[in-house]
Amino acid sequence: MSSLRVIPGSPLKGEVVLPGDKSISHRAVLLAAMAEGQSSIDNFLVSGVTEAMLQALAGMGVEWRLDGTRLVVNGQGIQAWRAPEGPLDCRNSATTLRLLAGALAAAGIPAVLDGSSGLRRRPMQRLVDPLAALGVAIETSAGGTAPIRLIGRPRSQRLHGAEVSLPVASAQVKSAVLLASLSADGPVVLHEPGPSRDHTERMLRGLGYRVDSAGLTVTLHPGSEIRLPPLSMSLPGDFSSAAFLIVAALITPGSAITIRQVGLNDTRTGLMDALRAMGGQIDVHDRREVGGEPVGDLAIHYSPLKATSISGPLVVRMIDEFPAFAAAAMLAQGASLVRDAGELRAKESDRIASLVQELSVMGVATTEAPDGFTIAGPAAWQPSHPAPVVVDPHGDHRLAMALAVAGLAFPAPVVVRDAGIIAESYPDFTETLRRLGAQVSFD
Ligand code: S3P
């Protein structure tokens, strides 16, 4: 795979429109596949991870077509899904595996869900226990990982209403249980340990279901059968992709950029709170609603940053943003601290170990903790430059983008190895940076 070379120093200027939100894209296509009728989804994220979901659904007979970023799905209802012939390959996408498991459990369809070696490393027992509480027969491989097996049941047999406490604050697990609950014979009450993203709840409400949220408790009231109308919606831009551009503009002197139509769901924007606390100038304009989600335009100006500490409920509100945060922290004055973030070890890479390792390669003083890390700002760096520094993204799309962004404000060129992995979530990332004025190129 190719390497991405970043030459520091050029300010970023201009406007960006983002690709559709990854989490909402996954949910939109899955709900459209469960619905009856033709759904139309604009600004769908076309990328590696959503391709995994689309192909898995095709394996169950769901028809869809892409016209640029417009996705059209011919839903026949979940009752029309056929059992997949072999294991469903979820590739690198845990969202595909976990959300599909919930939908298949609702339908009672037997299936094996598997994926890449990276996906096989990620924890799946957290999915099994809450689904089993609803009566789903499901098992993981030894070690609580994929492949996972759903045993299936007669389609007329419903799951049980239940009260379930989720073992981790995970929107993937919560969503899988909510989807399975659509076929329960009574209300399902979920208690979460933290405030995970609520896109599934919003979308199910938009499709006519009663979903009550009170603090960390969500209650879904199923109907007498699973019946979803088709979707017609445009998706907000992905805050988690915007995160890299926000940090890039904040740390590169002379930068001023605008990012249009960014999803600003409060369960997702913890990084914005953290960066503002560090002194980052991020202004929100024209707040409005798109596809049942709050959005706005962001204006970001280069800002000298100071260190901060992240812990507690803020962690889950910025769970995907720690690689981007690390790029900001290494440019901030003082030592930034992250705690209560052990979940980072269960992401596309062990994001605590991989961030600490790669920032150390860059000469940044970092230390690892079981549930986080500390990153010292530039005064404590020991860069042995000006020779280019070569870093490795550990097969993690967000690590690759964060290292590239860090390179924009580093005293030497940064080469990110195997950077093709960025296409998992943001295929236009490099081109977007280049259009804003960054010196980035694939070797
Ligand atoms: C996601 C939830 C989060 C997040 C992932 C997408 C979702 O994972 O890290 O990128 O779409 O529900 P967890 O549920 O494992 O925290």
Coordinates of C-alpha atoms and ligand atoms in Angstrom, one line a residue:
M1 CA 0.0 0.0 0.0
S2 CA 1.1 3.5 -0.7
S3 CA 2.7 6.0 1.7
L4 CA 1.4 9.5 2.4
R5 CA 4.0 12.2 2.5
V6 CA 3.1 15.4 4.4
I7 CA 5.3 18.6 4.2
P8 CA 4.7 21.0 7.0
G9 CA 4.1 24.7 7.0
S10 CA 1.4 25.6 4.4
P11 CA -1.7 27.2 6.0
L12 CA -5.1 25.7 5.2
K13 CA -7.7 28.0 3.7
G14 CA -11.1 27.5 2.1
E15 CA -14.3 25.6 2.5
V16 CA -15.1 21.9 2.8
V17 CA -18.3 19.8 2.4
L18 CA -18.0 16.5 4.2
P19 CA -19.0 13.0 3.2
G20 CA -22.0 11.6 5.0
D21 CA -21.8 10.3 8.6
K22 CA -20.4 6.8 8.9
S23 CA -22.6 5.7 11.8
I24 CA -25.8 7.2 10.3
S25 CA -24.9 5.7 6.8
H26 CA -24.7 2.2 8.4
R27 CA -28.1 2.7 10.2
A28 CA -29.8 4.2 7.2
V29 CA -29.0 1.4 4.8
L30 CA -29.8 -1.3 7.3
L31 CA -33.2 0.3 8.2
A32 CA -33.9 0.8 4.5
A33 CA -33.2 -2.9 3.9
M34 CA -35.6 -3.8 6.7
A35 CA -38.3 -1.4 5.4
E36 CA -41.0 -2.0 2.8
G37 CA -40.7 0.2 -0.3
Q38 CA -38.0 2.2 -2.1
S39 CA -35.7 4.3 0.2
S40 CA -33.6 7.1 -1.1
I41 CA -30.6 8.3 1.0
D42 CA -28.5 11.3 -0.1
N43 CA -24.9 12.0 0.9
F44 CA -24.4 8.4 1.8
L45 CA -20.8 7.6 2.9
V46 CA -19.3 5.5 0.1
S47 CA -16.2 3.9 1.8
G48 CA -14.6 0.7 2.8
V49 CA -16.7 0.1 5.9
T50 CA -20.1 0.9 4.3
E51 CA -19.2 -1.3 1.4
A52 CA -18.9 -4.1 3.9
M53 CA -22.5 -3.5 5.1
L54 CA -23.8 -3.1 1.5
Q55 CA -22.2 -6.4 0.4
A56 CA -23.5 -8.3 3.4
L57 CA -27.0 -7.1 2.8
A58 CA -26.7 -8.1 -0.9
G59 CA -25.8 -11.6 0.4
M60 CA -29.3 -11.7 2.0
G61 CA -31.0 -10.7 -1.2
V62 CA -31.4 -7.0 -0.5
E63 CA -31.4 -4.9 -3.7
W64 CA -29.7 -1.5 -3.7
R65 CA -27.9 0.8 -6.1
L66 CA -25.5 3.7 -5.7
D67 CA -25.7 6.7 -8.0
G68 CA -22.7 8.8 -6.8
T69 CA -23.5 9.3 -3.2
R70 CA -27.2 8.7 -3.5
L71 CA -28.2 5.2 -2.3
V72 CA -31.5 3.7 -3.4
V73 CA -32.7 0.6 -1.6
N74 CA -35.6 -1.6 -2.7
G75 CA -36.8 -2.8 0.6
Q76 CA -39.1 -5.9 0.7
G77 CA -39.3 -6.0 4.5
I78 CA -37.0 -7.9 6.8
Q79 CA -39.3 -11.0 6.4
A80 CA -38.0 -11.2 2.8
W81 CA -34.3 -11.5 3.9
R82 CA -32.9 -14.9 3.1
A83 CA -30.5 -16.8 5.2
P84 CA -26.9 -16.1 3.9
E85 CA -25.3 -19.1 2.2
G86 CA -21.9 -18.8 3.9
P87 CA -20.4 -16.6 6.7
L88 CA -21.2 -12.9 6.2
D89 CA -17.9 -11.1 5.7
C90 CA -18.0 -7.8 7.7
R91 CA -14.4 -7.1 6.7
N92 CA -13.0 -4.4 9.0
S93 CA -16.3 -3.1 10.2
A94 CA -17.4 -3.8 13.7
T95 CA -20.5 -1.6 13.1
T96 CA -21.5 -3.9 10.3
L97 CA -21.1 -7.0 12.4
R98 CA -22.8 -5.7 15.5
L99 CA -25.7 -3.9 13.9
L100 CA -26.4 -6.8 11.5
A101 CA -26.4 -9.2 14.4
G102 CA -29.2 -7.2 16.0
A103 CA -31.3 -7.1 12.8
L104 CA -30.7 -10.8 12.0
A105 CA -31.7 -11.6 15.6
A106 CA -35.0 -9.7 15.1
A107 CA -35.6 -11.7 12.0
G108 CA -34.6 -15.0 13.6
I109 CA -32.3 -15.8 10.6
P110 CA -29.5 -18.2 11.3
A111 CA -26.1 -16.7 10.2
V112 CA -22.4 -16.6 10.9
L113 CA -20.8 -13.2 11.0
D114 CA -17.1 -12.9 10.5
G115 CA -14.5 -10.4 9.2
S116 CA -10.8 -9.5 8.8
S117 CA -8.1 -10.5 11.3
G118 CA -8.4 -7.0 12.8
L119 CA -12.2 -7.5 13.4
R120 CA -11.6 -10.9 14.9
R121 CA -9.5 -9.2 17.6
R122 CA -12.4 -7.1 18.8
P123 CA -14.7 -8.0 21.8
M124 CA -18.0 -9.5 20.9
Q125 CA -19.1 -11.0 24.3
R126 CA -20.6 -7.6 25.1
L127 CA -23.1 -8.2 22.3
V128 CA -24.0 -11.8 23.3
D129 CA -25.1 -11.2 26.9
P130 CA -27.7 -8.5 26.2
L131 CA -29.1 -10.2 23.1
A132 CA -29.3 -13.5 25.0
A133 CA -31.4 -11.7 27.7
L134 CA -34.0 -11.1 24.9
G135 CA -34.0 -14.8 24.0
V136 CA -31.6 -14.7 21.1
A137 CA -29.5 -17.9 20.7
I138 CA -26.1 -16.5 19.8
E139 CA -22.5 -17.6 20.5
T140 CA -19.0 -16.2 19.9
S141 CA -15.8 -18.1 19.1
A142 CA -13.6 -19.0 22.0
G143 CA -12.2 -15.8 23.5
G144 CA -15.4 -13.9 23.0
T145 CA -14.6 -12.8 19.4
A146 CA -15.8 -13.2 15.8
P147 CA -16.9 -15.3 14.1
I148 CA -20.2 -15.2 15.9
R149 CA -23.1 -17.6 15.2
L150 CA -26.8 -16.8 15.4
I151 CA -28.8 -20.0 15.7
G152 CA -32.1 -18.7 14.3
R153 CA -35.6 -19.6 15.3
P154 CA -39.0 -20.0 13.6
R155 CA -40.0 -16.6 12.2
S156 CA -43.3 -16.6 14.0
Q157 CA -41.5 -16.9 17.4
R158 CA -40.9 -13.5 19.0
L159 CA -38.2 -12.4 21.4
H160 CA -39.0 -11.4 25.0
G161 CA -39.5 -7.9 26.4
A162 CA -36.7 -7.5 29.1
E163 CA -34.8 -5.0 31.2
V164 CA -31.1 -5.1 30.3
S165 CA -28.0 -3.4 31.7
L166 CA -25.4 -3.0 29.0
P167 CA -21.8 -3.9 30.1
V168 CA -20.2 -1.0 28.2
A169 CA -21.2 2.4 26.8
S170 CA -21.3 1.2 23.2
A171 CA -23.7 2.6 20.6
Q172 CA -23.1 -0.5 18.5
V173 CA -24.2 -2.8 21.3
K174 CA -27.2 -0.6 22.2
S175 CA -28.2 -0.4 18.6
A176 CA -28.0 -4.2 18.1
V177 CA -30.3 -4.7 21.1
L178 CA -32.7 -2.0 19.9
L179 CA -32.9 -3.6 16.5
A180 CA -33.5 -7.1 18.0
S181 CA -36.1 -5.5 20.3
L182 CA -38.3 -4.7 17.3
S183 CA -39.4 -8.3 17.4
A184 CA -39.9 -8.5 21.2
D185 CA -43.3 -9.3 22.7
G186 CA -43.1 -6.3 25.1
P187 CA -41.1 -3.2 25.9
V188 CA -37.3 -3.5 26.2
V189 CA -35.6 -1.3 28.7
L190 CA -31.9 -0.6 28.3
H191 CA -29.6 0.9 30.9
E192 CA -26.3 2.3 29.6
P193 CA -23.2 3.0 31.7
G194 CA -22.5 6.2 29.7
P195 CA -24.0 8.5 27.0
S196 CA -23.3 6.7 23.7
R197 CA -24.4 8.1 20.4
D198 CA -28.2 8.1 19.9
H199 CA -28.7 7.9 16.1
T200 CA -30.6 4.6 16.2
E201 CA -33.1 6.0 18.7
R202 CA -33.6 9.1 16.6
M203 CA -34.1 7.2 13.4
L204 CA -36.5 4.6 14.9
R205 CA -38.6 7.5 16.2
G206 CA -38.5 9.1 12.8
L207 CA -39.9 5.8 11.4
G208 CA -42.8 5.7 13.8
Y209 CA -41.6 3.7 16.7
R210 CA -42.0 4.8 20.3
V211 CA -38.5 5.1 21.9
D212 CA -38.3 6.9 25.2
S213 CA -35.0 8.2 26.5
A214 CA -34.5 9.4 30.0
G215 CA -30.9 9.9 31.2
L216 CA -29.0 6.7 30.5
T217 CA -32.2 4.6 30.0
V218 CA -33.8 3.9 26.7
T219 CA -37.1 2.0 26.3
L220 CA -38.3 0.7 23.0
H221 CA -42.0 -0.3 22.5
P222 CA -42.2 -2.8 19.7
G223 CA -45.3 -3.2 17.6
S224 CA -47.1 -6.5 16.8
E225 CA -44.8 -7.0 13.8
I226 CA -41.7 -5.4 12.4
R227 CA -43.0 -2.8 10.0
L228 CA -40.8 0.1 8.8
P229 CA -41.7 2.7 6.1
P230 CA -39.1 3.6 3.5
L231 CA -36.6 6.3 4.3
S232 CA -36.1 9.5 2.3
M233 CA -33.3 11.5 3.8
S234 CA -30.1 13.4 3.4
L235 CA -27.3 12.6 5.8
P236 CA -25.3 15.1 7.8
G237 CA -21.5 15.4 7.4
D238 CA -19.5 13.2 9.7
F239 CA -18.2 15.0 12.7
S240 CA -15.6 12.3 13.1
S241 CA -14.1 13.1 9.7
A242 CA -14.4 16.9 10.4
A243 CA -12.4 16.3 13.5
F244 CA -9.2 15.8 11.5
L245 CA -9.7 19.0 9.5
I246 CA -10.7 21.0 12.7
V247 CA -7.4 19.9 14.4
A248 CA -5.4 20.5 11.2
A249 CA -6.6 24.1 11.0
L250 CA -6.2 24.8 14.7
I251 CA -2.5 23.6 14.7
T252 CA -1.3 25.0 11.3
P253 CA -0.3 28.7 11.6
G254 CA -2.3 31.0 9.4
S255 CA -5.2 28.6 8.8
A256 CA -8.8 29.6 8.5
I257 CA -11.3 27.1 7.1
T258 CA -15.1 26.6 7.0
I259 CA -16.7 23.1 7.1
R260 CA -20.3 23.0 5.9
Q261 CA -23.2 20.9 7.2
V262 CA -21.3 19.1 10.0
G263 CA -23.4 16.7 12.2
L264 CA -23.4 18.3 15.7
N265 CA -25.3 15.6 17.7
D266 CA -24.2 16.3 21.3
T267 CA -23.3 12.6 21.8
R268 CA -20.6 13.1 19.2
T269 CA -19.1 16.5 19.7
G270 CA -17.0 16.0 22.8
L271 CA -13.8 16.8 20.9
M272 CA -15.2 20.3 20.1
D273 CA -15.6 20.9 23.9
A274 CA -12.1 19.6 24.6
L275 CA -10.5 21.8 21.8
R276 CA -12.3 24.9 23.0
A277 CA -11.1 24.3 26.5
M278 CA -7.6 24.2 25.0
G279 CA -8.1 27.6 23.5
G280 CA -9.2 26.5 20.0
Q281 CA -11.4 29.0 18.0
I282 CA -14.3 27.0 16.6
D283 CA -17.4 29.0 15.7
V284 CA -20.7 27.4 14.8
H285 CA -23.0 29.1 12.3
D286 CA -26.4 28.4 10.9
R287 CA -27.5 25.6 13.3
R288 CA -30.3 23.6 11.7
E289 CA -31.6 20.1 11.3
V290 CA -30.8 17.6 8.6
G291 CA -32.2 14.0 8.6
G292 CA -33.4 14.4 12.2
E293 CA -29.9 15.4 13.4
P294 CA -28.6 18.8 14.5
V295 CA -26.0 20.3 12.0
G296 CA -24.2 23.5 11.5
D297 CA -21.3 25.1 9.6
L298 CA -18.0 25.4 11.5
A299 CA -15.5 28.2 11.1
I300 CA -12.1 27.3 12.5
H301 CA -9.0 29.6 12.9
Y302 CA -5.5 28.7 13.8
S303 CA -5.1 29.0 17.6
P304 CA -2.3 28.5 20.0
L305 CA -3.4 25.6 22.3
K306 CA -2.8 24.8 25.9
A307 CA -2.9 21.3 27.4
T308 CA -6.1 19.7 28.9
S309 CA -7.3 16.6 30.7
I310 CA -10.0 14.3 29.5
S311 CA -11.9 11.7 31.7
G312 CA -15.4 10.6 32.7
P313 CA -18.4 11.0 30.4
L314 CA -16.6 13.2 28.0
V315 CA -14.6 10.1 26.9
V316 CA -17.6 8.4 25.2
R317 CA -18.7 11.7 23.6
M318 CA -15.3 11.8 21.7
I319 CA -14.6 8.0 21.6
D320 CA -13.5 8.1 17.9
E321 CA -11.6 11.3 18.2
F322 CA -8.6 10.4 20.4
P323 CA -6.3 10.1 17.4
A324 CA -7.2 13.6 16.3
F325 CA -7.0 14.8 19.9
A326 CA -3.5 13.4 20.2
A327 CA -2.4 15.5 17.2
A328 CA -3.8 18.6 18.9
A329 CA -2.3 17.6 22.3
M330 CA 1.3 17.3 20.9
L331 CA 1.1 20.9 19.7
A332 CA -0.4 22.3 23.0
Q333 CA 1.7 23.9 25.7
G334 CA 1.9 21.6 28.7
A335 CA 1.1 17.9 29.2
S336 CA -2.4 16.6 28.2
L337 CA -3.9 13.7 30.1
V338 CA -6.4 11.1 29.0
R339 CA -8.0 8.7 31.5
D340 CA -11.1 6.4 31.7
A341 CA -10.5 5.5 28.1
G342 CA -9.7 1.8 28.2
E343 CA -12.2 1.3 25.4
L344 CA -9.6 2.7 23.0
R345 CA -7.8 -0.6 23.2
A346 CA -10.8 -2.3 21.5
K347 CA -10.9 -0.1 18.4
E348 CA -9.5 -0.6 14.9
S349 CA -6.1 -0.8 16.6
D350 CA -5.2 -0.6 20.3
R351 CA -5.3 3.2 20.1
I352 CA -3.5 3.7 23.4
A353 CA -0.5 1.6 22.5
S354 CA -0.4 2.6 18.8
L355 CA -0.7 6.3 19.5
V356 CA 2.0 6.2 22.2
Q357 CA 4.3 4.2 19.9
E358 CA 4.0 6.4 16.8
L359 CA 4.2 9.7 18.7
S360 CA 7.3 8.4 20.4
V361 CA 8.8 7.6 16.9
M362 CA 8.2 11.3 16.2
G363 CA 10.1 12.3 19.3
V364 CA 7.0 13.4 21.2
A365 CA 7.2 12.6 25.0
T366 CA 4.2 10.3 25.7
T367 CA 3.5 7.8 28.4
E368 CA 1.0 5.0 28.4
A369 CA -1.5 4.2 31.2
P370 CA -3.9 1.2 31.3
D371 CA -6.9 3.5 30.5
G372 CA -5.2 6.4 28.6
F373 CA -2.1 8.3 27.9
T374 CA -0.2 11.5 28.6
I375 CA 1.2 13.6 25.7
A376 CA 3.7 16.4 26.3
G377 CA 3.6 19.6 24.2
P378 CA 6.4 20.9 21.9
A379 CA 8.6 22.2 24.7
A380 CA 9.3 18.5 25.7
W381 CA 9.8 17.1 22.2
Q382 CA 13.1 15.7 21.2
P383 CA 12.8 15.8 17.5
S384 CA 16.0 14.6 15.8
H385 CA 15.2 16.2 12.5
P386 CA 15.0 17.6 9.8
A387 CA 15.1 14.1 8.3
P388 CA 11.6 12.9 7.4
V389 CA 10.0 10.7 10.0
V390 CA 8.2 7.5 9.0
V391 CA 5.2 6.4 11.0
D392 CA 2.8 3.4 10.9
P393 CA -1.0 3.6 11.2
H394 CA -1.3 0.0 12.6
G395 CA -4.1 -0.7 10.0
D396 CA -6.2 2.0 11.6
H397 CA -7.8 4.6 9.3
R398 CA -8.1 7.2 12.1
L399 CA -4.5 6.8 13.2
A400 CA -3.4 7.3 9.6
M401 CA -5.3 10.6 9.3
A402 CA -4.2 11.8 12.8
L403 CA -0.5 11.2 11.9
A404 CA -0.9 13.0 8.6
V405 CA -2.5 16.0 10.4
A406 CA 0.2 16.0 13.0
G407 CA 2.7 16.2 10.1
L408 CA 1.2 19.6 9.0
A409 CA 2.7 21.3 12.1
F410 CA 5.7 19.2 12.7
P411 CA 9.3 20.4 12.2
A412 CA 10.1 17.8 9.5
P413 CA 8.2 15.9 6.8
V414 CA 6.1 13.0 8.0
V415 CA 5.6 9.9 5.9
V416 CA 2.5 7.7 6.9
R417 CA 3.0 4.2 5.7
D418 CA 0.1 2.1 4.3
A419 CA -2.1 5.1 4.2
G420 CA -4.6 3.5 1.8
I421 CA -6.4 2.4 4.9
I422 CA -7.8 6.0 5.1
A423 CA -10.4 5.0 2.5
E424 CA -12.2 2.9 5.1
S425 CA -13.9 6.0 6.4
Y426 CA -12.8 9.1 4.4
P427 CA -11.7 8.3 0.9
D428 CA -11.4 12.1 0.0
F429 CA -9.3 13.0 3.0
T430 CA -6.0 13.6 1.2
E431 CA -7.6 15.4 -1.8
T432 CA -9.5 17.6 0.6
L433 CA -6.3 18.6 2.5
R434 CA -4.6 19.3 -0.8
R435 CA -7.4 21.5 -1.9
L436 CA -7.2 23.5 1.3
G437 CA -3.5 24.1 0.6
A438 CA -1.6 21.4 2.4
Q439 CA 1.4 19.8 0.8
V440 CA 0.4 16.1 0.8
S441 CA 1.1 13.4 -1.8
F442 CA 1.1 9.7 -2.2
D443 CA 4.5 8.1 -2.8
Ligands
S3P1 C1 -20.3 3.4 16.4 C2 -20.0 3.4 17.8 C3 -18.7 3.4 18.4 C4 -17.7 4.0 17.5 C5 -17.8 3.5 16.1 C6 -19.2 3.7 15.5 C7 -21.6 3.3 15.9 O1 -18.3 2.1 18.7 O2 -16.4 3.9 18.0 O3 -16.8 4.1 15.2 O4 -21.9 3.6 14.7 O5 -22.5 2.9 16.7 P1 -18.7 1.4 20.1 O6 -20.1 1.1 20.1 O7 -17.9 0.1 20.1 O8 -18.2 2.3 21.2

